[in-house]
PDB file of C-alpha atoms in Angstrom:
ATOM      1  CA  MET A   1     150.417 150.469 122.163  1.00 82.00           C
ATOM      2  CA  ASP A   2     149.987 150.254 118.564  1.00 87.00           C
ATOM      3  CA  TYR A   3     149.352 146.554 118.609  1.00 91.00           C
ATOM      4  CA  ILE A   4     146.765 146.817 121.336  1.00 94.00           C
ATOM      5  CA  ASN A   5     144.988 149.814 119.759  1.00 94.00           C
ATOM      6  CA  ALA A   6     144.581 147.576 116.548  1.00 94.00           C
ATOM      7  CA  PHE A   7     143.648 144.894 118.468  1.00 94.00           C
ATOM      8  CA  TRP A   8     140.793 146.143 120.355  1.00 95.00           C
ATOM      9  CA  VAL A   9     139.476 148.457 117.601  1.00 94.00           C
ATOM     10  CA  GLY A  10     139.664 145.463 115.177  1.00 92.00           C
ATOM     11  CA  GLY A  11     137.771 143.270 117.580  1.00 94.00           C
ATOM     12  CA  LEU A  12     135.088 146.011 118.418  1.00 94.00           C
ATOM     13  CA  ILE A  13     134.313 146.283 114.523  1.00 93.00           C
ATOM     14  CA  CYS A  14     134.319 142.376 114.220  1.00 93.00           C
ATOM     15  CA  ALA A  15     132.165 142.066 117.212  1.00 95.00           C
ATOM     16  CA  LEU A  16     129.546 144.819 115.984  1.00 94.00           C
ATOM     17  CA  VAL A  17     129.361 143.025 112.734  1.00 94.00           C
ATOM     18  CA  GLN A  18     128.832 139.598 114.108  1.00 94.00           C
ATOM     19  CA  ILE A  19     126.265 141.054 116.411  1.00 95.00           C
ATOM     20  CA  LEU A  20     124.294 142.356 113.093  1.00 93.00           C
ATOM     21  CA  LEU A  21     124.871 139.118 111.554  1.00 93.00           C
ATOM     22  CA  ASP A  22     123.244 137.322 114.422  1.00 94.00           C
ATOM     23  CA  LYS A  23     120.448 139.798 115.259  1.00 94.00           C
ATOM     24  CA  THR A  24     119.194 140.616 112.043  1.00 93.00           C
ATOM     25  CA  LYS A  25     118.102 138.714 108.837  1.00 91.00           C
ATOM     26  CA  LEU A  26     120.490 140.499 106.605  1.00 91.00           C
ATOM     27  CA  MET A  27     122.571 137.886 104.455  1.00 92.00           C
ATOM     28  CA  PRO A  28     126.430 138.136 104.823  1.00 90.00           C
ATOM     29  CA  GLY A  29     126.716 139.642 101.449  1.00 91.00           C
ATOM     30  CA  ARG A  30     124.555 142.283 102.105  1.00 94.00           C
ATOM     31  CA  VAL A  31     126.636 143.169 105.454  1.00 94.00           C
ATOM     32  CA  MET A  32     129.558 143.406 103.488  1.00 93.00           C
ATOM     33  CA  VAL A  33     128.392 145.714 100.828  1.00 94.00           C
ATOM     34  CA  LEU A  34     126.729 147.806 103.832  1.00 94.00           C
ATOM     35  CA  LEU A  35     130.331 147.723 105.626  1.00 94.00           C
ATOM     36  CA  VAL A  36     131.744 148.862 102.285  1.00 93.00           C
ATOM     37  CA  CYS A  37     129.345 151.867 101.825  1.00 94.00           C
ATOM     38  CA  THR A  38     129.610 152.672 105.397  1.00 94.00           C
ATOM     39  CA  GLY A  39     133.522 153.039 105.301  1.00 93.00           C
ATOM     40  CA  THR A  40     132.860 154.805 101.778  1.00 93.00           C
ATOM     41  CA  LEU A  41     130.562 157.362 103.839  1.00 95.00           C
ATOM     42  CA  LEU A  42     132.789 157.610 106.956  1.00 94.00           C
ATOM     43  CA  GLY A  43     135.747 158.489 104.765  1.00 93.00           C
ATOM     44  CA  ALA A  44     133.851 161.122 102.838  1.00 93.00           C
ATOM     45  CA  LEU A  45     132.654 162.767 106.245  1.00 95.00           C
ATOM     46  CA  GLY A  46     136.429 162.793 107.460  1.00 93.00           C
ATOM     47  CA  ILE A  47     135.545 160.505 110.440  1.00 93.00           C
ATOM     48  CA  TYR A  48     137.501 157.214 109.414  1.00 92.00           C
ATOM     49  CA  GLN A  49     141.074 158.647 108.630  1.00 92.00           C
ATOM     50  CA  PRO A  50     141.326 159.492 112.361  1.00 93.00           C
ATOM     51  CA  LEU A  51     140.179 156.024 113.316  1.00 92.00           C
ATOM     52  CA  ILE A  52     143.009 154.445 110.868  1.00 92.00           C
ATOM     53  CA  ASP A  53     145.694 157.063 112.542  1.00 93.00           C
ATOM     54  CA  TYR A  54     144.551 155.583 115.833  1.00 94.00           C
ATOM     55  CA  ALA A  55     144.275 151.950 115.120  1.00 93.00           C
ATOM     56  CA  GLY A  56     146.205 151.327 112.168  1.00 91.00           C
ATOM     57  CA  ALA A  57     145.585 147.771 110.850  1.00 89.00           C
ATOM     58  CA  GLY A  58     142.593 147.463 113.308  1.00 90.00           C
ATOM     59  CA  ALA A  59     140.660 149.871 111.139  1.00 90.00           C
ATOM     60  CA  SER A  60     142.319 149.866 107.853  1.00 88.00           C
ATOM     61  CA  VAL A  61     142.002 146.035 107.144  1.00 84.00           C
ATOM     62  CA  PRO A  62     138.080 145.321 107.657  1.00 84.00           C
ATOM     63  CA  LEU A  63     135.852 146.090 105.048  1.00 89.00           C
ATOM     64  CA  LEU A  64     135.343 149.311 106.551  1.00 90.00           C
ATOM     65  CA  GLY A  65     138.823 150.194 105.544  1.00 90.00           C
ATOM     66  CA  PHE A  66     138.007 149.027 101.954  1.00 90.00           C
ATOM     67  CA  GLY A  67     135.269 151.521 101.459  1.00 91.00           C
ATOM     68  CA  ASN A  68     137.699 154.391 102.986  1.00 91.00           C
ATOM     69  CA  THR A  69     140.231 153.393 100.248  1.00 90.00           C
ATOM     70  CA  LEU A  70     137.869 153.646  97.525  1.00 90.00           C
ATOM     71  CA  TRP A  71     136.713 156.660  98.648  1.00 92.00           C
ATOM     72  CA  LYS A  72     140.411 158.099  98.798  1.00 91.00           C
ATOM     73  CA  GLY A  73     141.301 156.967  95.452  1.00 92.00           C
ATOM     74  CA  MET A  74     138.234 158.514  93.827  1.00 91.00           C
ATOM     75  CA  LYS A  75     138.715 161.986  95.863  1.00 92.00           C
ATOM     76  CA  GLU A  76     142.415 161.773  94.407  1.00 91.00           C
ATOM     77  CA  ALA A  77     140.979 160.839  90.826  1.00 92.00           C
ATOM     78  CA  ILE A  78     138.281 163.501  90.666  1.00 91.00           C
ATOM     79  CA  ASP A  79     140.903 166.183  92.022  1.00 92.00           C
ATOM     80  CA  SER A  80     143.298 165.384  89.049  1.00 91.00           C
ATOM     81  CA  ASP A  81     141.037 164.034  86.323  1.00 89.00           C
ATOM     82  CA  GLY A  82     137.741 165.434  86.764  1.00 91.00           C
ATOM     83  CA  PHE A  83     134.590 163.877  86.521  1.00 90.00           C
ATOM     84  CA  ILE A  84     135.974 160.700  84.989  1.00 89.00           C
ATOM     85  CA  GLY A  85     137.976 160.143  88.289  1.00 87.00           C
ATOM     86  CA  LEU A  86     134.528 159.228  89.803  1.00 86.00           C
ATOM     87  CA  PHE A  87     134.704 155.954  87.689  1.00 87.00           C
ATOM     88  CA  THR A  88     138.473 155.216  87.720  1.00 88.00           C
ATOM     89  CA  GLY A  89     139.802 156.363  91.124  1.00 89.00           C
ATOM     90  CA  GLY A  90     138.325 153.554  93.168  1.00 85.00           C
ATOM     91  CA  PHE A  91     139.763 150.768  90.848  1.00 84.00           C
ATOM     92  CA  THR A  92     143.093 152.348  90.889  1.00 87.00           C
ATOM     93  CA  ALA A  93     143.321 152.618  94.701  1.00 86.00           C
ATOM     94  CA  CYS A  94     142.401 149.159  95.363  1.00 86.00           C
ATOM     95  CA  ALA A  95     143.686 147.356  92.085  1.00 89.00           C
ATOM     96  CA  ALA A  96     146.777 145.844  94.101  1.00 87.00           C
ATOM     97  CA  GLY A  97     144.904 144.396  97.080  1.00 84.00           C
ATOM     98  CA  VAL A  98     141.920 142.953  94.694  1.00 86.00           C
ATOM     99  CA  SER A  99     144.655 141.403  92.114  1.00 91.00           C
ATOM    100  CA  ALA A 100     146.617 140.087  95.187  1.00 90.00           C
ATOM    101  CA  ALA A 101     143.273 138.236  96.467  1.00 88.00           C
ATOM    102  CA  LEU A 102     142.457 136.740  93.533  1.00 91.00           C
ATOM    103  CA  ILE A 103     145.693 135.524  92.656  1.00 95.00           C
ATOM    104  CA  PHE A 104     146.523 133.826  96.149  1.00 94.00           C
ATOM    105  CA  SER A 105     142.758 132.621  96.053  1.00 90.00           C
ATOM    106  CA  TYR A 106     143.569 131.043  92.546  1.00 91.00           C
ATOM    107  CA  ILE A 107     146.993 129.407  93.808  1.00 93.00           C
ATOM    108  CA  ALA A 108     145.010 127.854  97.250  1.00 91.00           C
ATOM    109  CA  SER A 109     142.420 126.339  94.653  1.00 86.00           C
ATOM    110  CA  TRP A 110     145.418 124.530  93.117  1.00 88.00           C
ATOM    111  CA  ILE A 111     146.648 123.206  96.306  1.00 90.00           C
ATOM    112  CA  PHE A 112     143.675 122.301  98.338  1.00 88.00           C
ATOM    113  CA  LYS A 113     141.452 120.919  95.343  1.00 77.00           C
ATOM    114  CA  PRO A 114     138.158 122.389  96.235  1.00 72.00           C
ATOM    115  CA  LYS A 115     134.960 120.116  95.984  1.00 75.00           C
ATOM    116  CA  MET A 116     131.442 120.840  95.542  1.00 74.00           C
ATOM    117  CA  LYS A 117     129.518 120.085  98.614  1.00 73.00           C
ATOM    118  CA  GLN A 118     126.425 117.587  98.072  1.00 68.00           C
TER     119      GLN A 118
END
């Protein structure tokens, strides 16, 4: 049942974002920022963690989950380090994921020889 919940929740998030892209004139970069900020806000309000508990990777993998992870890192750092945690917590919480994305995309650029389109 965990796989089914992850599938339908993740699919619903992706479908709603696709509708947002198709029905508005928002550029993809702005939609991505909107998703991260929305995930942070939902995490701060305590709404997103129950969704992650229910759907697992279906809710934690999309950009909403990234925003929630930023929020959790900031909250923990603020609780332990005070005001400076506001600036360091998000970086600490997301460092592994961001580093992996950078490293693997760099390796992929070696393998596939990207070229500029003309």
